[in-house]
PDB file of C-alpha atoms in Angstrom:
ATOM      1  CA  MET R   1     111.225  94.491 105.030  1.00 25.00           C
ATOM      2  CA  ALA R   2     110.543  94.107 101.155  1.00 28.00           C
ATOM      3  CA  SER R   3     111.834  96.796  98.919  1.00 31.00           C
ATOM      4  CA  PHE R   4     109.236  98.283  96.656  1.00 33.00           C
ATOM      5  CA  ILE R   5     109.540  99.485  92.875  1.00 32.00           C
ATOM      6  CA  TYR R   6     107.111 102.217  91.893  1.00 35.00           C
ATOM      7  CA  ASP R   7     105.118 102.554  88.640  1.00 38.00           C
ATOM      8  CA  ALA R   8     103.910 105.545  87.255  1.00 38.00           C
ATOM      9  CA  ARG R   9     101.002 107.240  88.958  1.00 40.00           C
ATOM     10  CA  PRO R  10      98.934 110.570  88.415  1.00 43.00           C
ATOM     11  CA  ASN R  11      99.381 111.697  92.092  1.00 56.00           C
ATOM     12  CA  VAL R  12     102.767 111.722  93.349  1.00 55.00           C
ATOM     13  CA  ARG R  13     101.773 111.254  96.740  1.00 58.00           C
ATOM     14  CA  ASP R  14     100.580 107.815  96.250  1.00 61.00           C
ATOM     15  CA  TYR R  15     104.340 107.076  95.735  1.00 55.00           C
ATOM     16  CA  PHE R  16     104.479 107.551  99.429  1.00 58.00           C
ATOM     17  CA  LYS R  17     101.501 105.946 100.846  1.00 59.00           C
ATOM     18  CA  ARG R  18     101.806 102.955  98.627  1.00 53.00           C
ATOM     19  CA  PRO R  19     104.720 100.769 100.813  1.00 50.00           C
ATOM     20  CA  ALA R  20     103.976  99.078 103.971  1.00 48.00           C
ATOM     21  CA  VAL R  21     106.188 100.021 106.861  1.00 47.00           C
ATOM     22  CA  PRO R  22     107.206  98.682 110.262  1.00 47.00           C
ATOM     23  CA  THR R  23     104.639 100.041 113.258  1.00 45.00           C
ATOM     24  CA  GLY R  24     105.750 102.962 115.406  1.00 46.00           C
ATOM     25  CA  THR R  25     107.061 104.903 111.799  1.00 43.00           C
ATOM     26  CA  THR R  26     107.527 108.355 112.909  1.00 42.00           C
ATOM     27  CA  GLY R  27     107.680 109.759 109.208  1.00 40.00           C
ATOM     28  CA  THR R  28     110.811 111.796 109.492  1.00 37.00           C
ATOM     29  CA  HIS R  29     113.824 110.418 107.458  1.00 37.00           C
ATOM     30  CA  GLY R  30     114.737 107.258 106.302  1.00 35.00           C
ATOM     31  CA  LEU R  31     117.520 104.860 105.150  1.00 33.00           C
ATOM     32  CA  ASP R  32     116.991 100.946 106.133  1.00 33.00           C
ATOM     33  CA  LYS R  33     115.518  99.926 103.257  1.00 37.00           C
ATOM     34  CA  CYS R  34     116.205 102.474 100.065  1.00 39.00           C
ATOM     35  CA  ILE R  35     114.762 101.784  96.602  1.00 38.00           C
ATOM     36  CA  ILE R  36     115.156 104.109  93.817  1.00 41.00           C
ATOM     37  CA  LYS R  37     113.096 103.710  90.325  1.00 42.00           C
ATOM     38  CA  LEU R  38     113.967 105.748  86.974  1.00 40.00           C
ATOM     39  CA  LEU R  39     110.756 106.904  85.701  1.00 39.00           C
ATOM     40  CA  GLU R  40     111.619 107.941  81.705  1.00 42.00           C
ATOM     41  CA  TRP R  41     115.279 108.431  82.332  1.00 43.00           C
ATOM     42  CA  PRO R  42     116.553 110.875  82.664  1.00 48.00           C
ATOM     43  CA  GLN R  43     113.073 113.061  83.091  1.00 71.00           C
ATOM     44  CA  VAL R  44     112.151 111.227  86.573  1.00 76.00           C
ATOM     45  CA  CYS R  45     113.162 109.711  89.236  1.00 78.00           C
ATOM     46  CA  TRP R  46     112.013 108.542  92.848  1.00 78.00           C
ATOM     47  CA  ALA R  47     113.470 107.679  95.944  1.00 79.00           C
ATOM     48  CA  HIS R  48     111.833 105.970  99.071  1.00 77.00           C
ATOM     49  CA  THR R  49     114.233 105.619 102.052  1.00 79.00           C
ATOM     50  CA  LEU R  50     113.762 104.397 105.946  1.00 77.00           C
ATOM     51  CA  LEU R  51     116.211 104.252 108.943  1.00 79.00           C
ATOM     52  CA  LYS R  52     115.828 102.944 112.137  1.00 83.00           C
ATOM     53  CA  ASN R  53     115.284 105.650 114.845  1.00 84.00           C
ATOM     54  CA  ILE R  54     116.854 105.942 117.899  1.00 89.00           C
ATOM     55  CA  GLU R  55     115.515 108.061 121.205  1.00 89.00           C
ATOM     56  CA  LEU R  56     118.477 108.347 123.344  1.00 92.00           C
ATOM     57  CA  HIS R  57     118.138 110.030 126.794  1.00 91.00           C
ATOM     58  CA  PHE R  58     120.453 110.312 129.776  1.00 93.00           C
ATOM     59  CA  ASP R  59     118.654 109.894 133.572  1.00 91.00           C
ATOM     60  CA  ALA R  60     119.307 112.172 136.721  1.00 91.00           C
ATOM     61  CA  ALA R  61     122.617 110.433 137.364  1.00 91.00           C
ATOM     62  CA  GLY R  62     123.959 110.705 133.418  1.00 91.00           C
ATOM     63  CA  VAL R  63     123.432 107.208 132.371  1.00 91.00           C
ATOM     64  CA  PRO R  64     122.391 107.039 128.714  1.00 93.00           C
ATOM     65  CA  PHE R  65     119.685 104.915 127.634  1.00 92.00           C
ATOM     66  CA  ILE R  66     117.608 104.396 124.606  1.00 91.00           C
ATOM     67  CA  GLN R  67     113.613 104.641 124.776  1.00 86.00           C
ATOM     68  CA  ASP R  68     110.891 104.236 122.639  1.00 82.00           C
ATOM     69  CA  PRO R  69     109.148 107.277 122.698  1.00 79.00           C
ATOM     70  CA  ARG R  70     105.892 105.423 123.299  1.00 79.00           C
ATOM     71  CA  SER R  71     107.006 102.885 126.227  1.00 78.00           C
ATOM     72  CA  GLU R  72     108.606 103.665 129.932  1.00 77.00           C
ATOM     73  CA  ARG R  73     110.735 100.839 129.365  1.00 76.00           C
ATOM     74  CA  ARG R  74     114.544 101.654 130.071  1.00 73.00           C
ATOM     75  CA  ASN R  75     115.903  98.722 128.230  1.00 84.00           C
ATOM     76  CA  HIS R  76     117.362 100.246 124.979  1.00 88.00           C
ATOM     77  CA  GLY R  77     114.154  98.942 123.048  1.00 83.00           C
ATOM     78  CA  ASP R  78     113.030 101.058 120.352  1.00 84.00           C
ATOM     79  CA  TRP R  79     110.501 100.147 118.089  1.00 81.00           C
ATOM     80  CA  THR R  80     110.014 103.385 115.724  1.00 81.00           C
ATOM     81  CA  TRP R  81     111.261 104.231 112.318  1.00 80.00           C
ATOM     82  CA  LEU R  82     112.139 107.088 110.256  1.00 79.00           C
ATOM     83  CA  ARG R  83     110.946 107.428 106.786  1.00 80.00           C
ATOM     84  CA  SER R  84     111.025 109.647 103.634  1.00 83.00           C
ATOM     85  CA  GLY R  85     110.624 110.028  99.954  1.00 84.00           C
ATOM     86  CA  TYR R  86     111.981 111.794  97.292  1.00 86.00           C
ATOM     87  CA  PHE R  87     110.796 112.662  93.704  1.00 84.00           C
ATOM     88  CA  LEU R  88     112.804 114.543  91.136  1.00 85.00           C
ATOM     89  CA  GLN R  89     111.360 116.015  87.973  1.00 82.00           C
ATOM     90  CA  TRP R  90     113.256 118.071  85.116  1.00 80.00           C
ATOM     91  CA  ARG R  91     112.050 119.642  81.686  1.00 72.00           C
ATOM     92  CA  ASN R  92     114.431 120.479  79.495  1.00 63.00           C
ATOM     93  CA  PRO R  93     117.510 120.525  81.707  1.00 56.00           C
ATOM     94  CA  TYR R  94     120.311 121.098  78.487  1.00 55.00           C
ATOM     95  CA  SER R  95     118.461 123.698  76.974  1.00 56.00           C
ATOM     96  CA  SER R  96     120.553 126.402  75.894  1.00 56.00           C
ATOM     97  CA  ARG R  97     118.438 128.911  77.907  1.00 62.00           C
ATOM     98  CA  LEU R  98     118.372 128.354  81.324  1.00 57.00           C
ATOM     99  CA  GLN R  99     114.626 130.260  81.580  1.00 61.00           C
ATOM    100  CA  ASP R 100     113.740 126.941  79.593  1.00 64.00           C
ATOM    101  CA  CYS R 101     114.591 124.464  82.330  1.00 71.00           C
ATOM    102  CA  ASN R 102     112.031 123.126  84.676  1.00 79.00           C
ATOM    103  CA  VAL R 103     113.173 121.258  88.196  1.00 83.00           C
ATOM    104  CA  THR R 104     110.722 119.858  90.284  1.00 84.00           C
ATOM    105  CA  PHE R 105     112.391 118.054  93.830  1.00 87.00           C
ATOM    106  CA  ILE R 106     109.624 117.052  96.239  1.00 86.00           C
ATOM    107  CA  ILE R 107     110.645 115.665  99.624  1.00 87.00           C
ATOM    108  CA  PHE R 108     108.014 114.024 101.954  1.00 84.00           C
ATOM    109  CA  SER R 109     108.956 114.325 105.550  1.00 83.00           C
ATOM    110  CA  ALA R 110     111.969 116.123 105.179  1.00 85.00           C
ATOM    111  CA  THR R 111     114.196 116.371 108.236  1.00 84.00           C
ATOM    112  CA  PRO R 112     114.494 119.992 109.550  1.00 87.00           C
ATOM    113  CA  GLU R 113     118.495 120.008 108.444  1.00 88.00           C
ATOM    114  CA  LEU R 114     117.772 119.310 104.771  1.00 89.00           C
ATOM    115  CA  THR R 115     114.752 121.738 104.903  1.00 88.00           C
ATOM    116  CA  ALA R 116     117.598 124.171 105.992  1.00 90.00           C
ATOM    117  CA  HIS R 117     120.063 123.701 103.635  1.00 89.00           C
ATOM    118  CA  LEU R 118     117.240 123.885 100.385  1.00 88.00           C
ATOM    119  CA  GLN R 119     116.169 126.962 101.835  1.00 87.00           C
ATOM    120  CA  ASN R 120     119.709 128.316 102.381  1.00 89.00           C
ATOM    121  CA  LEU R 121     120.553 127.138  98.037  1.00 86.00           C
ATOM    122  CA  ALA R 122     117.529 128.998  97.238  1.00 81.00           C
ATOM    123  CA  THR R 123     119.225 132.363  98.370  1.00 86.00           C
ATOM    124  CA  ARG R 124     122.469 131.684  97.408  1.00 84.00           C
ATOM    125  CA  PRO R 125     123.381 133.140  93.632  1.00 79.00           C
ATOM    126  CA  ASP R 126     124.955 129.417  92.446  1.00 77.00           C
ATOM    127  CA  TRP R 127     121.169 128.464  92.987  1.00 82.00           C
ATOM    128  CA  ARG R 128     120.867 128.076  89.113  1.00 80.00           C
ATOM    129  CA  GLN R 129     123.329 125.069  89.105  1.00 83.00           C
ATOM    130  CA  ALA R 130     120.529 122.999  90.030  1.00 84.00           C
ATOM    131  CA  LEU R 131     118.876 124.265  86.990  1.00 82.00           C
ATOM    132  CA  MET R 132     122.380 122.806  84.989  1.00 84.00           C
ATOM    133  CA  ASP R 133     122.061 119.966  86.730  1.00 88.00           C
ATOM    134  CA  PRO R 134     118.919 118.597  88.836  1.00 88.00           C
ATOM    135  CA  PHE R 135     121.491 115.981  90.383  1.00 91.00           C
ATOM    136  CA  THR R 136     122.928 118.824  92.608  1.00 91.00           C
ATOM    137  CA  LEU R 137     120.015 118.384  94.778  1.00 91.00           C
ATOM    138  CA  PHE R 138     120.393 114.497  95.630  1.00 92.00           C
ATOM    139  CA  VAL R 139     124.068 115.773  96.229  1.00 93.00           C
ATOM    140  CA  ILE R 140     122.395 118.040  99.340  1.00 92.00           C
ATOM    141  CA  THR R 141     119.922 115.009  99.960  1.00 91.00           C
ATOM    142  CA  ALA R 142     122.955 112.327 100.082  1.00 92.00           C
ATOM    143  CA  GLU R 143     124.322 114.494 102.582  1.00 93.00           C
ATOM    144  CA  ASN R 144     121.721 114.523 104.803  1.00 91.00           C
ATOM    145  CA  ILE R 145     121.137 111.155 104.662  1.00 90.00           C
ATOM    146  CA  PHE R 146     124.838 110.941 105.857  1.00 93.00           C
ATOM    147  CA  LEU R 147     124.854 112.930 108.675  1.00 93.00           C
ATOM    148  CA  GLU R 148     121.784 111.439 109.802  1.00 91.00           C
ATOM    149  CA  ALA R 149     123.319 108.238 109.684  1.00 91.00           C
ATOM    150  CA  SER R 150     126.451 109.144 111.545  1.00 94.00           C
ATOM    151  CA  SER R 151     123.872 110.942 114.033  1.00 94.00           C
ATOM    152  CA  THR R 152     121.987 107.407 114.567  1.00 94.00           C
ATOM    153  CA  ILE R 153     125.381 105.293 115.057  1.00 95.00           C
ATOM    154  CA  ASN R 154     126.991 107.885 117.409  1.00 95.00           C
ATOM    155  CA  LYS R 155     123.968 107.607 119.602  1.00 95.00           C
ATOM    156  CA  VAL R 156     124.067 103.411 119.785  1.00 95.00           C
ATOM    157  CA  LEU R 157     127.619 104.180 120.918  1.00 95.00           C
ATOM    158  CA  THR R 158     126.936 106.164 123.657  1.00 95.00           C
ATOM    159  CA  VAL R 159     124.942 103.354 125.222  1.00 93.00           C
ATOM    160  CA  LEU R 160     127.290 100.590 123.971  1.00 93.00           C
ATOM    161  CA  GLY R 161     130.220 102.220 125.875  1.00 91.00           C
ATOM    162  CA  TYR R 162     128.781 102.968 128.989  1.00 90.00           C
ATOM    163  CA  ILE R 163     127.555  98.830 128.754  1.00 88.00           C
ATOM    164  CA  GLU R 164     131.194  98.001 127.959  1.00 87.00           C
ATOM    165  CA  GLY R 165     132.603  99.821 131.034  1.00 85.00           C
ATOM    166  CA  LEU R 166     129.975  98.418 133.338  1.00 84.00           C
ATOM    167  CA  ALA R 167     131.115  94.938 131.949  1.00 81.00           C
ATOM    168  CA  LEU R 168     134.337  95.527 132.271  1.00 80.00           C
ATOM    169  CA  GLY R 169     133.838  96.525 135.789  1.00 74.00           C
ATOM    170  CA  ALA R 170     132.216  93.971 137.118  1.00 71.00           C
ATOM    171  CA  ALA R 171     134.588  91.884 134.996  1.00 68.00           C
ATOM    172  CA  GLY R 172     137.780  93.353 136.727  1.00 64.00           C
ATOM    173  CA  GLY R 173     136.350  92.440 140.084  1.00 58.00           C
ATOM    174  CA  ASP R 174     136.806  95.979 141.280  1.00 56.00           C
ATOM    175  CA  GLY R 175     134.113  96.303 143.947  1.00 51.00           C
ATOM    176  CA  GLY R 176     131.657  99.606 142.810  1.00 52.00           C
ATOM    177  CA  GLU R 177     128.726  99.872 141.210  1.00 53.00           C
ATOM    178  CA  ALA R 178     129.443  97.876 137.885  1.00 48.00           C
ATOM    179  CA  GLU R 179     130.342  94.648 139.680  1.00 50.00           C
ATOM    180  CA  ASN R 180     126.988  94.750 141.868  1.00 47.00           C
ATOM    181  CA  GLU R 181     124.531  95.727 139.169  1.00 58.00           C
ATOM    182  CA  GLN R 182     123.240  93.317 137.536  1.00 65.00           C
ATOM    183  CA  PHE R 183     124.175  93.047 133.537  1.00 69.00           C
ATOM    184  CA  ASP R 184     121.270  93.809 131.269  1.00 75.00           C
ATOM    185  CA  PHE R 185     121.253  91.009 128.457  1.00 79.00           C
ATOM    186  CA  VAL R 186     117.583  92.614 127.026  1.00 84.00           C
ATOM    187  CA  GLY R 187     119.475  95.638 126.703  1.00 85.00           C
ATOM    188  CA  LEU R 188     122.657  94.067 125.029  1.00 88.00           C
ATOM    189  CA  HIS R 189     119.986  92.300 122.697  1.00 89.00           C
ATOM    190  CA  ASN R 190     118.022  95.437 121.468  1.00 91.00           C
ATOM    191  CA  ILE R 191     121.570  97.039 121.071  1.00 93.00           C
ATOM    192  CA  SER R 192     122.602  94.616 118.949  1.00 92.00           C
ATOM    193  CA  ASN R 193     119.147  94.274 117.157  1.00 92.00           C
ATOM    194  CA  HIS R 194     119.943  98.194 116.547  1.00 93.00           C
ATOM    195  CA  ILE R 195     123.211  97.414 114.887  1.00 94.00           C
ATOM    196  CA  ILE R 196     121.958  95.294 112.545  1.00 92.00           C
ATOM    197  CA  ASN R 197     119.498  97.748 111.379  1.00 91.00           C
ATOM    198  CA  LEU R 198     121.858 100.042 111.341  1.00 92.00           C
ATOM    199  CA  LYS R 199     124.147  98.264 108.644  1.00 91.00           C
ATOM    200  CA  GLU R 200     121.185  97.440 106.460  1.00 88.00           C
ATOM    201  CA  GLY R 201     120.584 101.196 106.226  1.00 87.00           C
ATOM    202  CA  CYS R 202     124.416 102.126 105.636  1.00 88.00           C
ATOM    203  CA  ASN R 203     124.457  99.607 103.210  1.00 89.00           C
ATOM    204  CA  ALA R 204     120.959 100.533 101.562  1.00 86.00           C
ATOM    205  CA  ALA R 205     122.259 104.230 101.533  1.00 87.00           C
ATOM    206  CA  THR R 206     125.394 103.021  99.727  1.00 89.00           C
ATOM    207  CA  ALA R 207     123.171 101.460  96.925  1.00 87.00           C
ATOM    208  CA  PHE R 208     120.991 104.603  96.737  1.00 84.00           C
ATOM    209  CA  ILE R 209     124.122 106.623  95.987  1.00 89.00           C
ATOM    210  CA  ARG R 210     125.659 104.207  93.618  1.00 89.00           C
ATOM    211  CA  GLN R 211     122.370 104.108  91.600  1.00 86.00           C
ATOM    212  CA  ILE R 212     122.286 107.906  91.539  1.00 88.00           C
ATOM    213  CA  CYS R 213     125.835 108.084  90.539  1.00 90.00           C
ATOM    214  CA  GLY R 214     125.074 105.539  87.701  1.00 88.00           C
ATOM    215  CA  GLY R 215     122.635 107.594  86.208  1.00 85.00           C
ATOM    216  CA  HIS R 216     123.873 110.592  86.369  1.00 89.00           C
ATOM    217  CA  GLU R 217     127.023 109.333  84.718  1.00 90.00           C
ATOM    218  CA  SER R 218     124.611 107.903  81.613  1.00 86.00           C
ATOM    219  CA  ILE R 219     123.170 111.635  81.316  1.00 84.00           C
ATOM    220  CA  MET R 220     126.717 113.253  81.048  1.00 87.00           C
ATOM    221  CA  SER R 221     127.840 110.573  78.337  1.00 87.00           C
ATOM    222  CA  SER R 222     124.950 112.574  76.164  1.00 82.00           C
ATOM    223  CA  VAL R 223     125.786 116.086  76.797  1.00 83.00           C
ATOM    224  CA  SER R 224     128.176 118.098  74.688  1.00 84.00           C
ATOM    225  CA  ASP R 225     127.661 121.478  75.840  1.00 83.00           C
ATOM    226  CA  PRO R 226     131.576 122.297  77.608  1.00 89.00           C
ATOM    227  CA  GLU R 227     129.845 124.795  80.338  1.00 86.00           C
ATOM    228  CA  ARG R 228     127.300 122.259  81.898  1.00 85.00           C
ATOM    229  CA  LEU R 229     129.842 119.151  81.251  1.00 89.00           C
ATOM    230  CA  ALA R 230     131.946 120.895  83.611  1.00 92.00           C
ATOM    231  CA  VAL R 231     129.030 121.604  86.427  1.00 90.00           C
ATOM    232  CA  MET R 232     127.898 118.251  86.105  1.00 91.00           C
ATOM    233  CA  GLY R 233     131.962 116.591  86.421  1.00 94.00           C
ATOM    234  CA  ALA R 234     131.683 118.787  89.949  1.00 94.00           C
ATOM    235  CA  VAL R 235     128.284 117.007  90.966  1.00 94.00           C
ATOM    236  CA  HIS R 236     129.432 114.143  89.754  1.00 95.00           C
ATOM    237  CA  THR R 237     132.674 114.065  91.942  1.00 96.00           C
ATOM    238  CA  LEU R 238     130.541 115.698  94.949  1.00 96.00           C
ATOM    239  CA  LEU R 239     128.322 112.554  94.631  1.00 95.00           C
ATOM    240  CA  LEU R 240     131.294 110.123  94.722  1.00 96.00           C
ATOM    241  CA  HIS R 241     132.324 111.834  98.100  1.00 96.00           C
ATOM    242  CA  LYS R 242     129.197 111.256  99.687  1.00 95.00           C
ATOM    243  CA  GLN R 243     129.048 107.740  98.582  1.00 94.00           C
ATOM    244  CA  THR R 244     132.904 106.953 100.280  1.00 95.00           C
ATOM    245  CA  LEU R 245     131.600 108.910 103.306  1.00 95.00           C
ATOM    246  CA  VAL R 246     128.253 106.525 103.604  1.00 92.00           C
ATOM    247  CA  GLU R 247     130.519 103.196 103.137  1.00 93.00           C
ATOM    248  CA  GLY R 248     132.731 104.615 105.858  1.00 95.00           C
ATOM    249  CA  LEU R 249     129.801 104.538 108.055  1.00 94.00           C
ATOM    250  CA  VAL R 250     129.690 100.489 107.197  1.00 92.00           C
ATOM    251  CA  LEU R 251     133.070 100.421 108.931  1.00 94.00           C
ATOM    252  CA  ARG R 252     131.980 101.879 111.884  1.00 95.00           C
ATOM    253  CA  VAL R 253     129.140  99.885 112.216  1.00 94.00           C
ATOM    254  CA  ASP R 254     131.101  96.581 111.568  1.00 93.00           C
ATOM    255  CA  GLY R 255     133.316  97.744 114.454  1.00 93.00           C
ATOM    256  CA  MET R 256     130.625  97.923 116.778  1.00 93.00           C
ATOM    257  CA  GLU R 257     129.162  94.434 115.832  1.00 92.00           C
ATOM    258  CA  SER R 258     132.796  92.808 116.932  1.00 92.00           C
ATOM    259  CA  ARG R 259     132.822  95.090 120.423  1.00 91.00           C
ATOM    260  CA  VAL R 260     129.114  93.319 121.249  1.00 89.00           C
ATOM    261  CA  GLN R 261     130.482  90.046 120.263  1.00 88.00           C
ATOM    262  CA  SER R 262     133.405  90.699 122.528  1.00 86.00           C
ATOM    263  CA  LEU R 263     131.105  91.637 125.292  1.00 83.00           C
ATOM    264  CA  ILE R 264     129.608  88.635 125.003  1.00 81.00           C
ATOM    265  CA  ASN R 265     132.857  86.475 124.805  1.00 79.00           C
ATOM    266  CA  LEU R 266     133.216  88.469 128.340  1.00 71.00           C
TER     267      LEU R 266
END
């Protein structure tokens, strides 16, 4: 897929409607292709993300398999995607009076986990931190991105581990079920495609958070209020931490690629 840069539009919904997406988009959350455009920085920013969706199931015998929700085939194929958009706008964020500050954060197709996290923030006494530094909301978003990507990786690993067990059993000639079962090369091919999409997603998520960190650092350089700088420093540290977490996912996906190659060699 191509990346999309967004220009300002009177209706914010146009941001989410504009890009073309793969067939089977479910519209829940996304990573695979991620782009952020800073409009009239530091007043408005917009991000669009797309992640490969994975539907993990288990049959009556406890065998894991990936299945497209629109198909009955069980060859680990899944051609659906998860997609989200984030629109953050703020006015007078550095006013000496918090009541003069205004922050708008619109999420298209937020996950239930992200929704619950933001609702929880609204009930906590430190919600005012989002007025002192609106990028507090992107810390929460980045955490959700990491958890979603990690969960998707775990689903693929579950199936990959089962395939490895079958292949090793057959290669070892133990005479068991694995030796007699025909190896699913189509399934392995689909798993390999999922891994490619996951790697693209993790790299895109890293770029997303890196751009957020860069913009945030630029804003910090223009702030002189010590109290606000202390809050922004803490937020920036959290953003860098989330970036490191997502970068770690890339290493996990690299390991999955190596395991697939080992299966092919076997």
